[in-house]
Amino acid sequence: MTKAEKRAAAKAYHQERMRKIDEEARAADIAADLVELDRLRHYLIFKRRADAEKLRSAIDDYAEQLTGDRTALHTKNHKCG
């Protein structure tokens, strides 16, 4: 490998590594946002019932923008026994 080829390979490796780091950071940010949104949604459902439907709908819309799944924060069905 020539010196120019080594530089190009190192640059490509660095760019790919930085892309992966950015992707992981974005995923962590989205997960943190979803945790906070879930806490707020839980509060709206169980602590305060008046005029909470619009806020819950807005939270679900935002969760859909982040994850592509409107029901990402909804409680999943669980089977007992």
XYZ file of C-alpha atoms in Angstrom:
81
model
C 0.000 0.000 0.000
C 1.211 3.427 -0.830
C 1.200 6.280 1.617
C -1.779 7.915 -0.138
C -3.768 4.669 0.007
C -3.020 4.282 3.710
C -4.207 7.841 4.347
C -7.406 7.228 2.398
C -8.043 3.970 4.287
C -7.398 5.662 7.645
C -9.725 8.519 6.735
C -12.483 6.120 5.693
C -12.028 4.102 8.888
C -12.204 7.255 11.002
C -15.348 8.475 9.240
C -17.059 5.126 9.728
C -16.064 5.045 13.399
C -17.411 8.571 13.929
C -20.660 7.640 12.156
C -21.114 4.671 14.495
C -20.409 6.820 17.554
C -22.936 9.421 16.378
C -25.505 6.703 15.701
C -25.023 5.215 19.184
C -25.298 8.654 20.791
C -28.526 9.352 18.895
C -29.963 6.001 20.002
C -29.068 6.790 23.622
C -30.675 10.237 23.338
C -33.865 8.738 21.908
C -33.986 6.132 24.684
C -33.597 8.852 27.331
C -36.340 10.919 25.680
C -38.664 7.916 25.624
C -38.077 7.261 29.333
C -38.996 10.851 30.209
C -42.008 10.818 27.894
C -43.173 7.568 29.475
C -42.956 9.131 32.927
C -44.979 12.141 31.776
C -47.547 9.959 30.031
C -47.903 7.789 33.141
C -48.462 10.919 35.239
C -51.124 12.184 32.851
C -52.946 8.865 32.859
C -52.914 8.122 36.581
C -52.616 11.459 38.392
C -54.488 13.955 36.290
C -57.458 13.138 34.141
C -58.872 16.539 33.091
C -57.709 17.714 29.627
C -54.925 15.141 29.566
C -56.046 13.465 26.333
C -54.565 16.202 24.114
C -51.225 15.999 25.925
C -51.154 12.189 25.724
C -51.938 12.409 22.024
C -49.096 14.912 21.513
C -46.711 12.631 23.413
C -47.756 9.659 21.266
C -47.243 11.756 18.114
C -43.729 12.691 19.242
C -42.919 9.076 20.145
C -44.050 8.114 16.645
C -41.672 10.683 15.144
C -38.779 9.301 17.198
C -39.386 5.596 16.762
C -41.895 5.156 13.950
C -44.225 3.410 16.416
C -47.052 5.421 17.937
C -47.565 2.814 20.644
C -43.919 2.705 21.769
C -44.842 4.059 25.200
C -48.042 2.075 25.637
C -48.071 -0.800 28.100
C -47.544 -4.053 26.289
C -49.854 -7.010 26.886
C -48.515 -9.560 29.338
C -49.700 -13.111 29.858
C -49.959 -14.490 33.359
C -49.156 -18.095 34.097
